[in-house]
CSV table of C-alpha atoms and ligand atoms in Angstrom, one decimal:
chain,number,residue,atom,x,y,z
A,1,MET,CA,-13.5,109.7,-18.2
A,2,ARG,CA,-11.0,111.4,-15.9
A,3,GLU,CA,-11.4,112.9,-12.5
A,4,VAL,CA,-8.9,115.5,-11.2
A,5,ARG,CA,-8.6,117.9,-8.2
A,6,ALA,CA,-6.7,121.2,-8.1
A,7,GLU,CA,-6.4,124.2,-6.0
A,8,ALA,CA,-5.0,127.8,-5.9
A,9,PRO,CA,-4.6,130.3,-3.1
A,10,GLY,CA,-5.9,133.9,-2.7
A,11,ARG,CA,-3.2,136.5,-2.3
A,12,VAL,CA,-2.4,139.5,-0.2
A,13,ASN,CA,-0.3,142.2,-1.8
A,14,LEU,CA,2.3,143.6,0.6
A,15,ILE,CA,3.0,146.7,-1.5
A,16,GLY,CA,2.8,147.9,-5.1
A,17,GLU,CA,-0.9,148.8,-5.6
A,18,HIS,CA,-2.3,149.7,-9.1
A,19,THR,CA,1.3,149.5,-10.5
A,20,ASP,CA,0.7,146.3,-12.5
A,21,TYR,CA,-1.2,147.9,-15.4
A,22,HIS,CA,1.6,150.4,-15.7
A,23,ASP,CA,4.1,147.6,-16.2
A,24,GLY,CA,5.5,148.3,-12.6
A,25,PHE,CA,6.5,146.2,-9.6
A,26,VAL,CA,4.4,144.3,-7.1
A,27,LEU,CA,5.1,142.2,-4.0
A,28,PRO,CA,2.3,139.8,-3.2
A,29,CYS,CA,2.2,136.6,-0.9
A,30,ALA,CA,-0.2,133.7,-1.0
A,31,VAL,CA,-2.8,133.4,1.8
A,32,PRO,CA,-4.0,130.2,3.4
A,33,GLN,CA,-7.5,130.7,2.0
A,34,ARG,CA,-7.9,128.9,-1.3
A,35,CYS,CA,-10.2,127.7,-4.1
A,36,VAL,CA,-10.5,124.0,-4.5
A,37,VAL,CA,-11.8,122.4,-7.8
A,38,GLU,CA,-13.0,118.9,-8.6
A,39,LEU,CA,-13.4,118.2,-12.3
A,40,ARG,CA,-14.7,115.2,-14.2
A,41,THR,CA,-14.5,115.0,-17.9
A,42,ARG,CA,-17.5,114.2,-20.1
A,43,ASP,CA,-18.0,112.6,-23.4
A,44,ASP,CA,-19.9,115.5,-24.9
A,45,ARG,CA,-18.9,119.3,-24.9
A,46,ARG,CA,-21.3,120.3,-22.1
A,47,ALA,CA,-19.8,122.1,-19.1
A,48,ARG,CA,-21.8,122.0,-15.9
A,49,LEU,CA,-20.4,124.1,-13.0
A,50,TRP,CA,-21.4,124.0,-9.3
A,51,SER,CA,-20.2,126.4,-6.7
A,52,ARG,CA,-20.6,125.5,-3.1
A,53,GLN,CA,-20.9,129.2,-2.3
A,54,VAL,CA,-23.5,130.0,-4.9
A,55,GLY,CA,-26.0,127.2,-4.5
A,56,THR,CA,-27.4,124.1,-6.0
A,57,ASP,CA,-28.4,124.8,-9.6
A,58,PRO,CA,-25.5,124.3,-12.0
A,59,PHE,CA,-24.3,126.9,-14.4
A,60,GLU,CA,-24.3,125.3,-17.8
A,61,TYR,CA,-22.8,126.0,-21.2
A,62,GLU,CA,-21.3,124.4,-24.3
A,63,VAL,CA,-17.5,124.5,-24.5
A,64,GLY,CA,-16.6,126.4,-27.6
A,65,ALA,CA,-19.9,128.4,-27.6
A,66,GLU,CA,-19.1,130.6,-24.6
A,67,HIS,CA,-21.3,133.7,-24.1
A,68,ARG,CA,-21.0,136.3,-21.4
A,69,THR,CA,-23.7,136.2,-18.8
A,70,SER,CA,-22.4,138.7,-16.1
A,71,SER,CA,-22.5,135.9,-13.5
A,72,TRP,CA,-19.8,133.8,-11.7
A,73,GLY,CA,-19.8,131.2,-14.5
A,74,ASP,CA,-18.1,133.8,-16.8
A,75,TYR,CA,-14.8,133.3,-14.9
A,76,VAL,CA,-14.8,129.6,-16.1
A,77,GLN,CA,-16.3,130.4,-19.5
A,78,GLY,CA,-13.5,133.0,-20.0
A,79,LEU,CA,-10.8,130.3,-19.5
A,80,THR,CA,-12.3,127.8,-22.0
A,81,TRP,CA,-12.9,130.8,-24.4
A,82,VAL,CA,-9.3,131.8,-24.3
A,83,LEU,CA,-8.1,128.3,-24.7
A,84,SER,CA,-10.4,127.8,-27.8
A,85,GLN,CA,-9.1,131.1,-29.2
A,86,GLN,CA,-5.6,129.6,-28.9
A,87,GLY,CA,-6.7,126.6,-30.8
A,88,VAL,CA,-6.9,124.2,-27.8
A,89,ALA,CA,-9.8,121.7,-28.2
A,90,LEU,CA,-11.3,120.8,-24.9
A,91,GLY,CA,-14.1,118.4,-24.2
A,92,GLY,CA,-17.0,119.0,-21.7
A,93,PHE,CA,-16.7,118.6,-18.0
A,94,ASP,CA,-18.5,118.7,-14.7
A,95,LEU,CA,-16.8,121.0,-12.2
A,96,HIS,CA,-17.3,121.6,-8.5
A,97,LEU,CA,-15.9,124.7,-6.9
A,98,ASP,CA,-15.4,125.4,-3.2
A,99,SER,CA,-13.6,128.5,-2.0
A,100,ASN,CA,-12.9,130.1,1.3
A,101,VAL,CA,-11.3,133.2,-0.2
A,102,PRO,CA,-13.7,136.0,0.8
A,103,LEU,CA,-15.3,137.9,-2.0
A,104,GLY,CA,-14.7,141.6,-2.4
A,105,SER,CA,-12.1,141.8,0.4
A,106,GLY,CA,-9.0,142.5,-1.8
A,107,LEU,CA,-7.6,138.9,-1.5
A,108,SER,CA,-8.4,138.1,-5.1
A,109,SER,CA,-11.0,135.3,-5.0
A,110,SER,CA,-11.3,135.6,-8.8
A,111,ALA,CA,-7.7,134.8,-9.5
A,112,ALA,CA,-7.8,131.9,-7.1
A,113,LEU,CA,-10.7,130.5,-8.9
A,114,GLU,CA,-9.2,131.1,-12.4
A,115,VAL,CA,-5.9,129.5,-11.5
A,116,ALA,CA,-7.5,126.5,-9.7
A,117,VAL,CA,-9.8,125.8,-12.7
A,118,MET,CA,-6.9,126.2,-15.2
A,119,ARG,CA,-4.8,123.7,-13.2
A,120,ALA,CA,-7.7,121.3,-13.2
A,121,LEU,CA,-8.2,121.7,-17.0
A,122,ARG,CA,-4.5,121.3,-17.5
A,123,SER,CA,-4.4,117.9,-15.9
A,124,ALA,CA,-7.7,116.7,-17.2
A,125,PHE,CA,-6.9,117.5,-20.8
A,126,ASP,CA,-3.1,117.1,-20.7
A,127,LEU,CA,-2.4,120.7,-21.7
A,128,GLU,CA,1.2,121.7,-21.9
A,129,ILE,CA,1.2,125.0,-20.2
A,130,ASP,CA,3.5,126.2,-17.4
A,131,GLU,CA,2.6,128.4,-14.4
A,132,LEU,CA,3.4,131.6,-16.2
A,133,GLN,CA,1.3,130.8,-19.3
A,134,LEU,CA,-1.4,129.7,-17.0
A,135,ALA,CA,-1.4,133.1,-15.3
A,136,ARG,CA,-1.5,134.9,-18.6
A,137,ILE,CA,-4.5,132.9,-19.8
A,138,ALA,CA,-6.3,133.6,-16.6
A,139,GLN,CA,-5.7,137.3,-16.9
A,140,ARG,CA,-6.7,137.4,-20.5
A,141,ALA,CA,-10.0,135.6,-19.6
A,142,GLU,CA,-10.7,138.2,-16.9
A,143,VAL,CA,-9.9,141.2,-19.2
A,144,GLU,CA,-11.3,140.1,-22.5
A,145,PHE,CA,-14.2,137.8,-21.5
A,146,VAL,CA,-15.3,138.9,-18.0
A,147,GLY,CA,-14.6,142.5,-18.9
A,148,ALA,CA,-12.5,143.6,-15.9
A,149,PRO,CA,-9.4,145.5,-17.1
A,150,VAL,CA,-7.1,144.2,-14.4
A,151,GLY,CA,-3.3,143.8,-14.4
A,152,ILE,CA,-1.5,140.4,-14.0
A,153,MET,CA,-0.5,140.6,-10.4
A,154,ASP,CA,-3.3,138.4,-8.9
A,155,GLN,CA,-3.1,135.6,-11.5
A,156,MET,CA,0.7,135.5,-11.1
A,157,ALA,CA,0.4,135.4,-7.3
A,158,ALA,CA,-2.2,132.7,-7.3
A,159,SER,CA,-0.1,130.7,-9.7
A,160,LEU,CA,3.4,131.3,-8.3
A,161,ALA,CA,3.4,132.8,-4.8
A,162,GLY,CA,3.9,131.0,-1.5
A,163,GLU,CA,2.8,131.8,2.0
A,164,ARG,CA,6.2,132.3,3.6
A,165,ALA,CA,7.8,134.2,0.7
A,166,ALA,CA,6.9,137.4,-1.0
A,167,LEU,CA,6.8,137.2,-4.8
A,168,PHE,CA,8.7,140.2,-6.2
A,169,LEU,CA,7.3,140.6,-9.7
A,170,ASP,CA,8.3,142.9,-12.6
A,171,THR,CA,5.0,143.0,-14.4
A,172,ARG,CA,6.7,144.1,-17.6
A,173,SER,CA,9.1,141.3,-18.1
A,174,LEU,CA,7.3,138.9,-15.8
A,175,ALA,CA,10.6,138.1,-14.2
A,176,PHE,CA,10.1,137.2,-10.6
A,177,GLU,CA,11.9,136.4,-7.4
A,178,GLN,CA,10.8,134.6,-4.2
A,179,ILE,CA,11.9,136.6,-1.2
A,180,PRO,CA,11.5,134.6,2.1
A,181,LEU,CA,9.7,136.6,4.8
A,182,PRO,CA,12.2,137.4,7.7
A,183,GLY,CA,11.7,135.4,10.8
A,184,GLY,CA,10.8,138.4,12.9
A,185,LEU,CA,7.8,139.3,10.6
A,186,GLU,CA,4.3,138.0,10.9
A,187,LEU,CA,1.5,139.2,8.6
A,188,ALA,CA,-2.0,140.0,9.6
A,189,VAL,CA,-4.9,140.8,7.3
A,190,ILE,CA,-8.1,142.4,8.6
A,191,ASN,CA,-11.2,143.1,6.5
A,192,SER,CA,-12.9,146.4,7.1
A,193,GLY,CA,-16.3,145.0,6.2
A,194,PHE,CA,-16.7,147.2,3.1
A,195,THR,CA,-16.7,145.4,-0.2
A,196,HIS,CA,-15.5,146.6,-3.6
A,197,GLN,CA,-16.7,146.0,-7.1
A,198,HIS,CA,-14.0,145.6,-9.7
A,199,ALA,CA,-15.5,145.2,-13.1
A,200,GLY,CA,-17.4,148.4,-12.2
A,201,GLY,CA,-16.5,152.0,-12.0
A,202,ASP,CA,-13.8,153.1,-9.7
A,203,TYR,CA,-10.9,150.8,-10.7
A,204,VAL,CA,-11.6,151.6,-14.3
A,205,THR,CA,-11.7,155.3,-13.7
A,206,ARG,CA,-8.3,155.2,-11.9
A,207,ARG,CA,-6.8,153.2,-14.7
A,208,ARG,CA,-8.0,155.8,-17.2
A,209,GLU,CA,-6.9,158.8,-15.2
A,210,SER,CA,-3.4,157.3,-14.8
A,211,GLU,CA,-3.2,156.5,-18.4
A,212,GLU,CA,-4.1,160.0,-19.2
A,213,ALA,CA,-1.4,161.2,-16.9
A,214,ALA,CA,1.1,158.9,-18.7
A,215,ARG,CA,0.1,160.5,-22.0
A,216,MET,CA,0.7,163.9,-20.6
A,217,LEU,CA,4.2,162.8,-19.6
A,218,ALA,CA,4.7,161.3,-23.1
A,219,VAL,CA,5.1,157.7,-22.0
A,220,GLU,CA,2.8,154.7,-22.6
A,221,LYS,CA,3.3,153.3,-19.1
A,222,LEU,CA,4.2,155.1,-15.9
A,223,ARG,CA,6.9,152.4,-15.2
A,224,ASP,CA,9.0,154.5,-17.6
A,225,VAL,CA,8.8,157.6,-15.3
A,226,GLY,CA,11.3,157.8,-12.5
A,227,LEU,CA,11.4,159.8,-9.3
A,228,ASP,CA,13.8,162.2,-11.1
A,229,ARG,CA,10.7,163.5,-13.0
A,230,LEU,CA,8.7,164.5,-9.9
A,231,ALA,CA,8.9,168.2,-10.8
A,232,ASP,CA,7.3,167.4,-14.2
A,233,ILE,CA,4.6,165.3,-12.4
A,234,ASN,CA,3.9,168.1,-9.9
A,235,ALA,CA,3.4,170.5,-12.8
A,236,LEU,CA,0.5,168.5,-14.3
A,237,PRO,CA,-3.1,169.3,-13.7
A,238,ASP,CA,-4.1,168.3,-10.1
A,239,VAL,CA,-5.8,164.9,-10.7
A,240,ALA,CA,-3.2,163.8,-13.3
A,241,ALA,CA,-0.4,164.9,-10.9
A,242,ARG,CA,-1.7,162.9,-8.0
A,243,ARG,CA,-2.4,159.7,-10.0
A,244,ALA,CA,1.1,159.8,-11.6
A,245,ARG,CA,2.8,160.6,-8.3
A,246,HIS,CA,1.2,157.6,-6.7
A,247,ILE,CA,2.3,155.1,-9.4
A,248,VAL,CA,5.8,156.5,-9.6
A,249,THR,CA,6.5,156.7,-5.9
A,250,GLU,CA,4.8,153.3,-5.3
A,251,ASN,CA,7.1,151.6,-7.8
A,252,ALA,CA,10.1,153.1,-5.9
A,253,ARG,CA,8.6,151.8,-2.6
A,254,VAL,CA,8.3,148.3,-3.9
A,255,LEU,CA,11.9,148.2,-4.8
A,256,GLU,CA,12.8,149.5,-1.4
A,257,ALA,CA,10.5,147.1,0.3
A,258,ARG,CA,12.2,144.2,-1.5
A,259,MET,CA,15.5,145.4,0.0
A,260,ALA,CA,14.0,145.9,3.4
A,261,LEU,CA,12.8,142.3,3.4
A,262,LYS,CA,16.1,141.0,2.3
A,263,ALA,CA,17.9,143.0,5.0
A,264,ALA,CA,15.1,142.0,7.6
A,265,ASP,CA,14.7,145.8,8.2
A,266,LEU,CA,11.2,145.7,9.5
A,267,GLN,CA,11.1,149.3,10.7
A,268,ARG,CA,11.8,150.3,7.2
A,269,LEU,CA,9.2,148.0,5.8
A,270,GLY,CA,6.7,149.4,8.2
A,271,ALA,CA,7.5,153.0,7.1
A,272,LEU,CA,7.1,152.0,3.5
A,273,PHE,CA,3.6,150.5,4.3
A,274,ALA,CA,2.6,153.8,5.9
A,275,ALA,CA,3.9,155.9,3.0
A,276,SER,CA,2.1,153.6,0.6
A,277,HIS,CA,-1.2,153.9,2.4
A,278,ALA,CA,-0.9,157.7,2.5
A,279,SER,CA,-0.2,157.7,-1.2
A,280,MET,CA,-3.3,155.5,-1.9
A,281,ARG,CA,-5.4,157.7,0.4
A,282,ASP,CA,-4.3,161.2,-0.8
A,283,ASP,CA,-2.9,160.8,-4.3
A,284,TYR,CA,-4.6,157.7,-5.9
A,285,GLU,CA,-7.8,158.2,-3.7
A,286,ILE,CA,-8.7,154.6,-3.5
A,287,SER,CA,-9.1,154.3,0.2
A,288,VAL,CA,-12.3,154.9,2.2
A,289,PRO,CA,-12.6,156.5,5.7
A,290,ALA,CA,-13.3,153.1,7.4
A,291,VAL,CA,-10.2,151.6,5.9
A,292,ASP,CA,-8.1,154.7,6.9
A,293,LEU,CA,-9.4,154.3,10.5
A,294,LEU,CA,-8.5,150.6,10.6
A,295,VAL,CA,-5.0,151.4,9.3
A,296,ASP,CA,-4.6,154.2,11.9
A,297,ILE,CA,-5.7,151.9,14.8
A,298,ALA,CA,-3.4,149.1,13.6
A,299,SER,CA,-0.4,151.5,13.1
A,300,ARG,CA,-0.6,152.7,16.7
A,301,HIS,CA,-0.3,149.2,18.1
A,302,GLU,CA,3.0,148.5,19.7
A,303,ASP,CA,3.5,145.2,17.9
A,304,VAL,CA,3.0,146.7,14.5
A,305,PHE,CA,5.7,147.9,12.1
A,306,GLY,CA,3.3,149.3,9.6
A,307,ALA,CA,-0.2,148.9,8.0
A,308,ARG,CA,-1.8,149.7,4.7
A,309,MET,CA,-4.8,148.9,2.5
A,310,THR,CA,-4.2,145.9,0.2
A,311,GLY,CA,-5.7,145.1,-3.2
A,312,GLY,CA,-7.8,147.2,-5.6
A,313,GLY,CA,-9.3,149.4,-3.0
A,314,PHE,CA,-12.5,151.3,-2.3
A,315,GLY,CA,-13.0,149.1,0.8
A,316,GLY,CA,-11.7,145.6,1.6
A,317,ALA,CA,-8.8,144.5,3.8
A,318,ILE,CA,-5.7,146.0,5.2
A,319,VAL,CA,-2.3,144.1,5.6
A,320,ILE,CA,-0.3,144.6,8.7
A,321,ALA,CA,3.4,143.9,9.2
A,322,ALA,CA,3.5,142.7,12.8
A,323,ALA,CA,6.1,141.2,15.2
A,324,ALA,CA,6.4,137.4,14.9
A,325,GLY,CA,4.2,135.6,17.4
A,326,ARG,CA,2.1,138.7,18.1
A,327,ALA,CA,-0.2,139.0,15.1
A,328,ALA,CA,-3.1,137.0,16.5
A,329,ALA,CA,-3.4,139.0,19.7
A,330,MET,CA,-2.7,142.3,18.0
A,331,ALA,CA,-5.4,141.6,15.3
A,332,GLU,CA,-8.0,140.8,18.0
A,333,ASN,CA,-7.2,144.0,19.8
A,334,VAL,CA,-7.2,146.2,16.6
A,335,SER,CA,-10.5,144.6,15.4
A,336,ALA,CA,-12.2,145.3,18.7
A,337,ALA,CA,-11.0,148.9,18.8
A,338,TYR,CA,-12.1,149.4,15.2
A,339,SER,CA,-15.6,147.9,15.8
A,340,SER,CA,-16.2,150.1,18.8
A,341,GLU,CA,-14.9,153.3,17.2
A,342,SER,CA,-16.5,152.8,13.8
A,343,GLY,CA,-19.6,150.7,14.6
A,344,HIS,CA,-18.6,148.4,11.8
A,345,ARG,CA,-17.5,144.7,12.1
A,346,ALA,CA,-13.9,143.9,11.3
A,347,GLU,CA,-13.1,140.3,10.3
A,348,ILE,CA,-9.7,138.8,10.9
A,349,LEU,CA,-8.6,136.9,7.8
A,350,ILE,CA,-5.0,136.3,8.8
A,351,PRO,CA,-3.8,134.7,11.0
A,352,THR,CA,-6.5,132.1,10.4
A,353,ARG,CA,-7.9,130.4,13.5
A,354,THR,CA,-6.8,126.8,13.7
B,401,LIG,C1,-6.8,144.2,-8.5
B,401,LIG,C2,-6.3,143.8,-9.9
B,401,LIG,C3,-4.8,143.8,-9.9
B,401,LIG,C4,-4.2,145.1,-9.4
B,401,LIG,C5,-4.8,145.4,-8.0
B,401,LIG,C6,-4.3,146.7,-7.5
B,401,LIG,O1,-6.5,143.2,-7.6
B,401,LIG,O2,-6.8,142.5,-10.2
B,401,LIG,O3,-4.4,143.6,-11.2
B,401,LIG,O4,-4.3,146.1,-10.3
B,401,LIG,O5,-6.2,145.4,-8.1
B,401,LIG,O6,-3.0,146.7,-7.1
């Protein structure tokens, strides 16, 4: 019998939204919120899962006989299912999960869970997989077993990103680079109080619409369309034009944001955040009025370089580039103004209260 403990963080994406399933660029950071896993191996093939957030009754299944249940246990079943597809023989285990990554806020609680569990399985069963393979297995579990057709950003971020560096990732080659955040920059993340649902409708619809736009432009992935083809994009039918324009301009913004971070040009970074939000709001249509309001209020604050929605969209959180040392006070201020203007309750996720 073996007992191991592992963990993985949630992530906040600085810029590059919905670009990953088009082989594009993303720029996420890890957040302090994380999923912690304690795993003990068993002599049989039974898996028993407890989640501190879900309740007392364990979710149980037989390793090697996974079956989809549309409940949280599927995220773990998906991992052992992928491993068995790859010919890896695992034994049973008892597993306790505890996560403070908020659900449905756009901080990717699911990838934190998947990567934490994979790390625990890796050490308990001596699996020879590196961080990159681990992210690939986690994404495959979510796409093929859970049934959410996501890209690979979140799993790569949970596996490889740090809190004081942005992970610049090319989702086609999976080449990545850690870019330290400039000293003058502090990030804030505020949840709008509206939650999203991934496996369901809207994310899938956007993915399909953008894939349709790619077909019209005669490419498989919009990564292969540059800004030089904006005239072709604008000539497409309205919805296709807007979906393609978002992906193509967003990819260009990620590359610029990477340079702005390296040059510590925070004004430029802020302007890119603003342009990214406008593109998500008007072209990709993945924002909601409450989130737009929160972004507007944050953007007007004197200690803010720029703000935008982060994550899959249709609610969730915004990320704010703020002046170092000012994020906590600014976030209090912005949340209070949002609550009184909208009647909804904002929640400050970063900076975390110590
Ligand atoms: C979700 C998905 C990611 C990515 C983002 C949007 O978080 O899991 O793969 O597509 O949405 O950028």
